[in-house]
mmCIF file of C-alpha atoms (C1' of nucleotides) in Angstrom:
data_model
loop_
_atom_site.group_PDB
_atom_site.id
_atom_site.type_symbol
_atom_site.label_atom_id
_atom_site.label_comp_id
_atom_site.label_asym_id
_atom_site.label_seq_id
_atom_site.Cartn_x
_atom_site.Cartn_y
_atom_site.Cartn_z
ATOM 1 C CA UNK A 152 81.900 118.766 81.506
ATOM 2 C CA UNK A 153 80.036 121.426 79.847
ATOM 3 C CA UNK A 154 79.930 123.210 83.164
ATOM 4 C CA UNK A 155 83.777 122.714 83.708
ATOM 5 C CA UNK A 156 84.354 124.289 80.089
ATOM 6 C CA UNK A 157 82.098 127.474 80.975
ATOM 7 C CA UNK A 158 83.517 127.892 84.454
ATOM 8 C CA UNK A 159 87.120 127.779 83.011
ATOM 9 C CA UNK A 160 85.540 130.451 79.953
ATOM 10 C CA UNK A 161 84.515 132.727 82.884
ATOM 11 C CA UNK A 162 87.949 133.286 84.290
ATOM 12 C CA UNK A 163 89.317 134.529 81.488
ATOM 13 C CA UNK A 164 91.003 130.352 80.504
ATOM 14 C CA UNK A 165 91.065 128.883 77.335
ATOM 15 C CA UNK A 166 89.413 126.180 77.792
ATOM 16 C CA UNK A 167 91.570 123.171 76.316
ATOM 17 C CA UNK A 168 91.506 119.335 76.763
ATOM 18 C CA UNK A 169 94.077 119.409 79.074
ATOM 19 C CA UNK A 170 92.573 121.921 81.491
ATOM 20 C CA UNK A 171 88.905 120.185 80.704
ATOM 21 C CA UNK A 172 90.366 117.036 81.679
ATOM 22 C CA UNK A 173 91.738 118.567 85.047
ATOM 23 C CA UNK A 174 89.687 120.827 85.909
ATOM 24 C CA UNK A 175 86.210 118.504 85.051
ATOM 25 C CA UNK A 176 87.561 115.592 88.005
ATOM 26 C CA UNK A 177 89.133 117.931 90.746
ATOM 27 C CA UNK A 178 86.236 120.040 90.484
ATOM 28 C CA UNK A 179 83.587 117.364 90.673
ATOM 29 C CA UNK A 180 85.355 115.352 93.727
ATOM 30 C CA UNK A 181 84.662 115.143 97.637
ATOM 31 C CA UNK A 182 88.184 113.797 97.893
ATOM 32 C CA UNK A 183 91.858 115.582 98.330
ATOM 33 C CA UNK A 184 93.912 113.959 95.632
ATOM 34 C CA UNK A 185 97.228 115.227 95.255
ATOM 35 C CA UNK A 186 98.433 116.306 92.012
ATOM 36 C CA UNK A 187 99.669 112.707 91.157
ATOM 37 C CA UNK A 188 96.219 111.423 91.651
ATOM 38 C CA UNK A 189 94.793 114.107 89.400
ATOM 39 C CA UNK A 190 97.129 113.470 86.597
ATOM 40 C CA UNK A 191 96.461 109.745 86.929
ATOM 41 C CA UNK A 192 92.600 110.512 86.567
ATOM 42 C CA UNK A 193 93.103 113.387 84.031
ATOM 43 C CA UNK A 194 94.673 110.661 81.902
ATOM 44 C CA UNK A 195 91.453 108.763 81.792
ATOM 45 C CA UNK A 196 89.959 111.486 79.587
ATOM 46 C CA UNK A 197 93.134 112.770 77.913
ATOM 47 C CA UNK A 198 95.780 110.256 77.656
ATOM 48 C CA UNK A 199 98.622 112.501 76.456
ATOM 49 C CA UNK A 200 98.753 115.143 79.872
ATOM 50 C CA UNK A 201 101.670 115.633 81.013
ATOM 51 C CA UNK A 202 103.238 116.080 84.750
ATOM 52 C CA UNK A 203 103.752 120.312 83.544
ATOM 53 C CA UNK A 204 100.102 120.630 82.330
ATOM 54 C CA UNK A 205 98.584 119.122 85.429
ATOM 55 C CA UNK A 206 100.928 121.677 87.756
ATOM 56 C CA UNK A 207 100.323 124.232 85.711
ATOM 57 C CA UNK A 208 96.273 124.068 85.323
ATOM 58 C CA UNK A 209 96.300 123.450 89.219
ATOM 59 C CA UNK A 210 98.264 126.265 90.437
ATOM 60 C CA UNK A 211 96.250 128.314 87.551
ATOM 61 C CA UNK A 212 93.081 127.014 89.559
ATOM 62 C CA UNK A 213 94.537 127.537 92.517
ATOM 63 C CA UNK A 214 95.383 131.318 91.886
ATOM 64 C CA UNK A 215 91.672 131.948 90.270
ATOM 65 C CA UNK A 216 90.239 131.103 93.680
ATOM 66 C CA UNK A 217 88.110 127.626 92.416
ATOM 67 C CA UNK A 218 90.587 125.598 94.523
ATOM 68 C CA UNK A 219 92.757 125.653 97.438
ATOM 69 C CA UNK A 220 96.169 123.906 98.140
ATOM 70 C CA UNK A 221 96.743 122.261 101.610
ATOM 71 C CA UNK A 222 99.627 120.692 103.233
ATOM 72 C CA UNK A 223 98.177 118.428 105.394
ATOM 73 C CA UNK A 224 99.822 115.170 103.884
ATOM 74 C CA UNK A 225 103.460 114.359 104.466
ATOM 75 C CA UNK A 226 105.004 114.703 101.124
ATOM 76 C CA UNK A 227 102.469 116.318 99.064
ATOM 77 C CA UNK A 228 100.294 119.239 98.620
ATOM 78 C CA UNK A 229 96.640 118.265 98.314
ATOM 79 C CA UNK A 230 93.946 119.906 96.696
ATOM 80 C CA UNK A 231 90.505 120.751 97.807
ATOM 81 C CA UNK A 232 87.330 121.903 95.585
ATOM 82 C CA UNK A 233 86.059 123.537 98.651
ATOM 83 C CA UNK A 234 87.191 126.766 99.157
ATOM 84 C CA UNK A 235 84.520 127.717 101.974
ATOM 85 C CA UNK A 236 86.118 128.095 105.448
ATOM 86 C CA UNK A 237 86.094 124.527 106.703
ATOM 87 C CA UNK A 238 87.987 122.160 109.296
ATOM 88 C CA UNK A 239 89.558 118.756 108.633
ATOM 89 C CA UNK A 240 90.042 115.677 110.051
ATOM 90 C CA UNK A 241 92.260 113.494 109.239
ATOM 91 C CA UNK A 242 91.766 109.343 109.782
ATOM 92 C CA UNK A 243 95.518 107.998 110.777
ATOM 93 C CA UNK A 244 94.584 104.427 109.580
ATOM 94 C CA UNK A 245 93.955 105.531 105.927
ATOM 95 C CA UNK A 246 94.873 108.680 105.390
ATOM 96 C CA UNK A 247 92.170 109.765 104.233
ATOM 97 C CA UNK A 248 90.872 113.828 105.111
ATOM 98 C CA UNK A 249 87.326 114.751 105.481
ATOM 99 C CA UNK A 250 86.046 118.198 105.651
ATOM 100 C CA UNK A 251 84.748 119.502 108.761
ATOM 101 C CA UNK A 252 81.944 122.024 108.197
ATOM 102 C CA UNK A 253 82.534 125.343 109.272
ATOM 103 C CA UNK A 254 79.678 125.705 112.226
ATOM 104 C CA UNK A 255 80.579 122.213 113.493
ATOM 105 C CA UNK A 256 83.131 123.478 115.508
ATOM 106 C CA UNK A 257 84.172 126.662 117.614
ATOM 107 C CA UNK A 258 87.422 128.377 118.441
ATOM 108 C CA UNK A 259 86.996 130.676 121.258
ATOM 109 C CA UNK A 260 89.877 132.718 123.083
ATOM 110 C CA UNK A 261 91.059 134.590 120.602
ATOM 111 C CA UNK A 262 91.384 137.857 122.895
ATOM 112 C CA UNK A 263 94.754 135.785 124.664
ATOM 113 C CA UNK A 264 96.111 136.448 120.605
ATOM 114 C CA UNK A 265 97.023 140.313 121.162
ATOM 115 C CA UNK A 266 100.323 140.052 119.478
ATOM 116 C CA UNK A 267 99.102 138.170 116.179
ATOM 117 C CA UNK A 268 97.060 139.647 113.351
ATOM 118 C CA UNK A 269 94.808 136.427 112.304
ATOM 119 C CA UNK A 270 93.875 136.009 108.915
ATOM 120 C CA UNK A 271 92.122 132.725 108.671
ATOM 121 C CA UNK A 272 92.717 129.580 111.015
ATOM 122 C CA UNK A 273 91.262 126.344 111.102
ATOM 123 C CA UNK A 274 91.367 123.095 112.891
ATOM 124 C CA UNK A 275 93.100 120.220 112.516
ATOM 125 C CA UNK A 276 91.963 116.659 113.977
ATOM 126 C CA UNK A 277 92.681 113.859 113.881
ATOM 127 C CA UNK A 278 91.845 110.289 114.782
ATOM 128 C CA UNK A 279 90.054 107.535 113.434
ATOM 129 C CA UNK A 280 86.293 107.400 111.086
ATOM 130 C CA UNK A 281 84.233 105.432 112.550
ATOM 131 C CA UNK A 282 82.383 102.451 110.709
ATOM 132 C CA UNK A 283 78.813 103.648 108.973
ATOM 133 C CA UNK B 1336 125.257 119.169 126.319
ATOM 134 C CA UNK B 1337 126.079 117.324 129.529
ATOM 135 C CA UNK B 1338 122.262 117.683 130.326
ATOM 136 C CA UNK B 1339 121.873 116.389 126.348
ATOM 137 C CA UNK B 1340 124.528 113.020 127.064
ATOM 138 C CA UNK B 1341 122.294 112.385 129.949
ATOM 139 C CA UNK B 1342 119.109 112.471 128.346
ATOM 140 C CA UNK B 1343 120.405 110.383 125.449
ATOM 141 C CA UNK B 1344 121.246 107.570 128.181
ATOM 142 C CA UNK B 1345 118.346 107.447 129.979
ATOM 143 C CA UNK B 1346 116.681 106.659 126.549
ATOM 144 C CA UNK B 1347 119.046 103.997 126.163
ATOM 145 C CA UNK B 1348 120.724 105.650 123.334
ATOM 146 C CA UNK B 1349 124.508 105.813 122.333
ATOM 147 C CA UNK B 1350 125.418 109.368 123.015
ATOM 148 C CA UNK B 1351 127.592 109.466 119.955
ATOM 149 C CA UNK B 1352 129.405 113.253 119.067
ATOM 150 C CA UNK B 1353 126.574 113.422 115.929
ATOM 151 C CA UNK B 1354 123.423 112.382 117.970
ATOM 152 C CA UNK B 1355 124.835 114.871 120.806
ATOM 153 C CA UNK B 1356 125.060 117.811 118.419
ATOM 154 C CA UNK B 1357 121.393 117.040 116.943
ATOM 155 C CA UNK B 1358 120.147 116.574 119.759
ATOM 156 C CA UNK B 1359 121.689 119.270 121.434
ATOM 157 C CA UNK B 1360 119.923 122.173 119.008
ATOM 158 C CA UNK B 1361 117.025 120.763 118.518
ATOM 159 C CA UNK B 1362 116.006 120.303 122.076
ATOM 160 C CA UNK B 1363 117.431 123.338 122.824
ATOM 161 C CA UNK B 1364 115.855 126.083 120.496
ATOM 162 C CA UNK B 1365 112.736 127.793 120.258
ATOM 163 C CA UNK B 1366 111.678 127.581 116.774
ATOM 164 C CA UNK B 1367 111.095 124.951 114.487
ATOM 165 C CA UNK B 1368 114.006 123.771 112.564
ATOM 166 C CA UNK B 1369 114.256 121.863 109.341
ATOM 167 C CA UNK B 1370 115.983 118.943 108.998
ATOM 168 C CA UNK B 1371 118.233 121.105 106.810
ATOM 169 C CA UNK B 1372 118.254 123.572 109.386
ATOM 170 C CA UNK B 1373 119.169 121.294 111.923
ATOM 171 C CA UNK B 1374 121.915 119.632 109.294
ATOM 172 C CA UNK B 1375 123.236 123.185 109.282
ATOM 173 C CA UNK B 1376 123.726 124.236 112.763
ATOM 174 C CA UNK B 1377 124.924 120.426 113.892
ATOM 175 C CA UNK B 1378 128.113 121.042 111.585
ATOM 176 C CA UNK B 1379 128.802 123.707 114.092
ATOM 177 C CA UNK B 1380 129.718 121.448 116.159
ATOM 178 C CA UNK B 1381 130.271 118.420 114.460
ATOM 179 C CA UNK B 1382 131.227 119.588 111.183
ATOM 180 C CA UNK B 1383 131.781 115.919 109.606
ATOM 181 C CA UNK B 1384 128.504 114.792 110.064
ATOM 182 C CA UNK B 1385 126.479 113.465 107.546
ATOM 183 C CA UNK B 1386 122.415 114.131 105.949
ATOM 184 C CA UNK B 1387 121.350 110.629 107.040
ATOM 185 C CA UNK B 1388 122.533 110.808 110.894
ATOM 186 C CA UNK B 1389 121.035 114.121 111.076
ATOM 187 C CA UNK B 1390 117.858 112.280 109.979
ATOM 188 C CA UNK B 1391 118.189 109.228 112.131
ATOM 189 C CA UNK B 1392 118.931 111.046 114.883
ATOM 190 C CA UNK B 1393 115.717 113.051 114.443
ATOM 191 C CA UNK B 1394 113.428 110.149 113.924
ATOM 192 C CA UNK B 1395 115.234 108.412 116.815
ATOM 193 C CA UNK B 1396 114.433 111.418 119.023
ATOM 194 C CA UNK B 1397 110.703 111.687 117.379
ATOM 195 C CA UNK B 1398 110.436 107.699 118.008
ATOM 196 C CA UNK B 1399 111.142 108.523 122.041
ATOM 197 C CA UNK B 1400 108.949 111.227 122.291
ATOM 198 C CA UNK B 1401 111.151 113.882 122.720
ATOM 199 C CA UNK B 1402 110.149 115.546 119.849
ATOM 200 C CA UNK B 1403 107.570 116.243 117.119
ATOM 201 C CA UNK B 1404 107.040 116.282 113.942
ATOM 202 C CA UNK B 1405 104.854 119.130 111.776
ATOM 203 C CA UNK B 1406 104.024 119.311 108.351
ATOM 204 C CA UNK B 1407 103.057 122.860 108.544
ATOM 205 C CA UNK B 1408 105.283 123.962 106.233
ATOM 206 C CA UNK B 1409 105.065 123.424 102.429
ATOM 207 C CA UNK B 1410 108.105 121.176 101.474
ATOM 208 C CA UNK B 1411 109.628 120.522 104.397
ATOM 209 C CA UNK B 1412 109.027 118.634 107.733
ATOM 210 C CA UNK B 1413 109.678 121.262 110.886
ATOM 211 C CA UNK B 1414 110.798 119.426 114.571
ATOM 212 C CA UNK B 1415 109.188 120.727 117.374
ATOM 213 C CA UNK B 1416 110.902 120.156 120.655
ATOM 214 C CA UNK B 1417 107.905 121.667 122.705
ATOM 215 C CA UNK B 1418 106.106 117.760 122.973
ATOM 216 C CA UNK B 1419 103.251 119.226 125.342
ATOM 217 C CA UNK B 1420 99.339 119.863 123.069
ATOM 218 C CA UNK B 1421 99.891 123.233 121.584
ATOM 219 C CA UNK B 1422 98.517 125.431 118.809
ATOM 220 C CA UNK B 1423 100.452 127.024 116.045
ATOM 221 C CA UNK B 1424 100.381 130.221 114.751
ATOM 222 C CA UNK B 1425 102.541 130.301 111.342
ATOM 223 C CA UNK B 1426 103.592 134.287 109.959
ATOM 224 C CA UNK B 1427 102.545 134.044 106.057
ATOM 225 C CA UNK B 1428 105.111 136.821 105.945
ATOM 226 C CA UNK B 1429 108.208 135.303 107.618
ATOM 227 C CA UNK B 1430 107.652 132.020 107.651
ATOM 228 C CA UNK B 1431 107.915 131.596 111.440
ATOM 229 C CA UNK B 1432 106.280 129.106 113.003
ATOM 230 C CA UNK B 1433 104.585 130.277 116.883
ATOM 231 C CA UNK B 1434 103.648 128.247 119.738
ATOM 232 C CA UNK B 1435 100.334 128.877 121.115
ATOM 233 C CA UNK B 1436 99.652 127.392 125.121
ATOM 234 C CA UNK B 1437 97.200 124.957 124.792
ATOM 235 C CA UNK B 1438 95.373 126.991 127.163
ATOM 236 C CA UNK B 1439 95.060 130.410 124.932
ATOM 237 C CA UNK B 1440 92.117 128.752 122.758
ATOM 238 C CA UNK B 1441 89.092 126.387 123.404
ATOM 239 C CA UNK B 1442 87.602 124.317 120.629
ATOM 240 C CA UNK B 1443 83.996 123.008 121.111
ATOM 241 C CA UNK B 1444 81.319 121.604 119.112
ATOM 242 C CA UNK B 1445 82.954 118.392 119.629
ATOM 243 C CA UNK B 1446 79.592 116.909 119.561
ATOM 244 C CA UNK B 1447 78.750 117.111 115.953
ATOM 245 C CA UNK B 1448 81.443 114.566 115.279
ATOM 246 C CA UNK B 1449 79.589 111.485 116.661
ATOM 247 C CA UNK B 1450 81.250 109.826 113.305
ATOM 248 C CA UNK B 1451 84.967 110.549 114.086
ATOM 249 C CA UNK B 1452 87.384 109.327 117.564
ATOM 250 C CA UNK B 1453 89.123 112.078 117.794
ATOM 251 C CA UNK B 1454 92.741 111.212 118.881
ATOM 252 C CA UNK B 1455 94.490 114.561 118.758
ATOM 253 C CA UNK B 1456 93.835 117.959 117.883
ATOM 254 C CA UNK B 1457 95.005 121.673 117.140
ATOM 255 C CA UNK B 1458 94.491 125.320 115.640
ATOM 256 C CA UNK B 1459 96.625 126.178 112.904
ATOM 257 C CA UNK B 1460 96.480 129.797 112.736
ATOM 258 C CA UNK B 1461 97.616 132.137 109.802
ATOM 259 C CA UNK B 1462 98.249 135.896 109.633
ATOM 260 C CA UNK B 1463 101.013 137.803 110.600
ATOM 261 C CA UNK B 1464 102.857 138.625 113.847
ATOM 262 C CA UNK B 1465 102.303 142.335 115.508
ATOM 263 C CA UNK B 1466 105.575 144.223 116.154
ATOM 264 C CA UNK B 1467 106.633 144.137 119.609
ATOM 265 C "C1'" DT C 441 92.594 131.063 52.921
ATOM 266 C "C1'" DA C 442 97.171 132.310 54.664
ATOM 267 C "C1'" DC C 443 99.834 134.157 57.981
ATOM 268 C "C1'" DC C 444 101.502 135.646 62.526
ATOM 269 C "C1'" DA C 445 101.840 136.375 67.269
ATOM 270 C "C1'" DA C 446 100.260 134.800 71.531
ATOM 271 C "C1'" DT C 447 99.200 131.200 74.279
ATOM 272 C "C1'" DG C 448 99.603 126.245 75.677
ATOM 273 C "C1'" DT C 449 101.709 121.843 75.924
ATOM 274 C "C1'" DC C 450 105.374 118.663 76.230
ATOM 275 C "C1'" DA C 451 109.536 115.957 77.549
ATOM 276 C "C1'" DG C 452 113.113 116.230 80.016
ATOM 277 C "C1'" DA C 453 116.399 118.730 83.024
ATOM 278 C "C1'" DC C 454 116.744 120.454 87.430
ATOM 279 C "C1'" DA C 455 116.120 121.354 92.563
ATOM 280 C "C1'" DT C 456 114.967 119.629 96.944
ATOM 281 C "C1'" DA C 457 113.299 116.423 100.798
ATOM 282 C "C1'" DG C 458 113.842 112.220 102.467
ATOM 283 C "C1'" DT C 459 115.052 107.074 102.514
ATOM 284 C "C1'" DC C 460 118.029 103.226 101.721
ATOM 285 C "C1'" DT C 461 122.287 100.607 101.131
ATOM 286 C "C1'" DA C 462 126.721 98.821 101.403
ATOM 287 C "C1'" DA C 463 131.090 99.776 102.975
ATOM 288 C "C1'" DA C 464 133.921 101.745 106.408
ATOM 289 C "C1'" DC C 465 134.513 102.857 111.183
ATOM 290 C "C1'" DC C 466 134.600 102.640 116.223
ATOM 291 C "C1'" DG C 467 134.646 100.969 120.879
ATOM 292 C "C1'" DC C 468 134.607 96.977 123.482
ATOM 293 C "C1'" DC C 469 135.856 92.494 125.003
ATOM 294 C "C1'" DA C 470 138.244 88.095 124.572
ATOM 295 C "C1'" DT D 1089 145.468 90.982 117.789
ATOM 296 C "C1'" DG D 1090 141.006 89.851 116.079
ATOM 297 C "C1'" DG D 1091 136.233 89.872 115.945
ATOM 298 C "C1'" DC D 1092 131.532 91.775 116.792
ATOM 299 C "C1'" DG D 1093 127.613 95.129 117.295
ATOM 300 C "C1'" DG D 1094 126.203 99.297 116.589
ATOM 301 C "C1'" DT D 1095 127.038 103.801 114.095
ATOM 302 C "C1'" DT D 1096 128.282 106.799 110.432
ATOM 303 C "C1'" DT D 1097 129.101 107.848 105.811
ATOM 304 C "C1'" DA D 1098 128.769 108.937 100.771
ATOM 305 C "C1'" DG D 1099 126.209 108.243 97.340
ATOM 306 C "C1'" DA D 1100 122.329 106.057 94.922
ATOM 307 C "C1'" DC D 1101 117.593 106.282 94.682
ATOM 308 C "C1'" DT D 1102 112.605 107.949 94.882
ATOM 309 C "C1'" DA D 1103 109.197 111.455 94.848
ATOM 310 C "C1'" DT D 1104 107.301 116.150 94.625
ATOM 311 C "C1'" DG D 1105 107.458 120.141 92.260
ATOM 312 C "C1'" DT D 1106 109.478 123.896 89.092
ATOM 313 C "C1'" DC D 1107 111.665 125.466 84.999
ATOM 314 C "C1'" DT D 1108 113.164 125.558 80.130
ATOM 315 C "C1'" DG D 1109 113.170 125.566 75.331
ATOM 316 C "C1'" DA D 1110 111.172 123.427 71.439
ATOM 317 C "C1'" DC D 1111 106.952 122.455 69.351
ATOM 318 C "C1'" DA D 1112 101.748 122.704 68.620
ATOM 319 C "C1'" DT D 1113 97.520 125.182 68.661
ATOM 320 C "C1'" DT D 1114 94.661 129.013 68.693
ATOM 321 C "C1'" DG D 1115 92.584 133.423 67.495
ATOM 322 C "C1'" DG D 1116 92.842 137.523 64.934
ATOM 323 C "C1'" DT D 1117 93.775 139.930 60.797
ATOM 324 C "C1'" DA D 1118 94.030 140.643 56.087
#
DNA sequence: TACCAATGTCAGACATAGTCTAAACCGCCA
DNA sequence: TGGCGGTTTAGACTATGTCTGACATTGGTA
């Protein structure tokens, strides 16, 4: 909370309830909630949020580099705190995406690419979690 | 289009004038329509039809396999009539959407995923497209 | 302290993707 | 002719996301 109010102070933010109340639970979840889900939480902490505040903080986010958008959900964006190359899988049953670490996986082949300029790439799975 | 009435049949599907003129760009194109795209180009050829055939006619053909569905795009669902495992490759420029063979990349590592059953997979790719 | 400009927030309007519904329509068969 | 499925249609509806213009808050300056 205190950490969420000097990260935001470093970028140059004003650091108001609104954005405190955003920033403070999408930067302190494992999950990929999609901006509905973080204005539900947000109002927890600040009641009063509206739908424009919540867009607006995470796009501001977003462009500052603490949080990437994916569209790997039908429907909706969703946002991830992790903004380390990673991989994802995604469980069918409950929709649920987990990040795949970076050195779990390996893309090879590349050199069959000539005619594209990559920039990034990642991989997509999907499937089922297993009980644990 | 004759080709597209018989394929309809052998699905056991009406081949109405509407479902013909979906089906007949979408399985006949390269790229990876919209369903607004698709909307578009049917009222080519069947200028009367309507938002929701276009969209039953496309979940009809997804439902039979003859198509796919991608949400690689922000906002919009794209139809992919190439049904065979393939990568993507999306231009951040352009918005075009690639195929890459299945074949042009390996993915391994598998291993490290003793949690997940992996179903399906692919590379999503990002950069932009060489001139050629 | 008082003021002002800049910055933020808010509700609601708007745009767009997609689904659903109820009525009309069409081809077929009696 | 009349009826019966299956199909299409316009429009209502939902949801995600952006935009706008009025209002609130903040920080700086005197």
């Amino acid at each position: 909370m205190n950490d969420t109010i000097e990260i935001l102070r470093t970028l140059g933010v004003q650091p108001t309830p609104q954005r405190i109340a955003v920033a403070d639970y999408v930067l302190n979840t494992e999950g990929h909630p999609s901006a509905d889900e973080v204005l539900a939480r947000s109002r927890e902490t600040c009641p009063t949020i509206s739908r424009a505040s919540v867009y607006n903080t995470l796009n501001l986010l977003v462009d500052k580099g603490l949080l990437k958008a994916h569209t790997l959900r039908e429907g909706a964006v969703v946002f991830d705190r992790n903004t380390e190359r990673h991989h994802h899988f995604i469980d069918e049953e409950s929709g649920e995406i987990h990040d795949i670490p970076w050195e779990h996986l390996a893309v090879s082949g590349g050199s069959n690419l000539a005619d594209f300029q990559i920039r990034d790439y990642q991989v997509i799975l999907r499937g089922r979690k297993k009980e644990s």
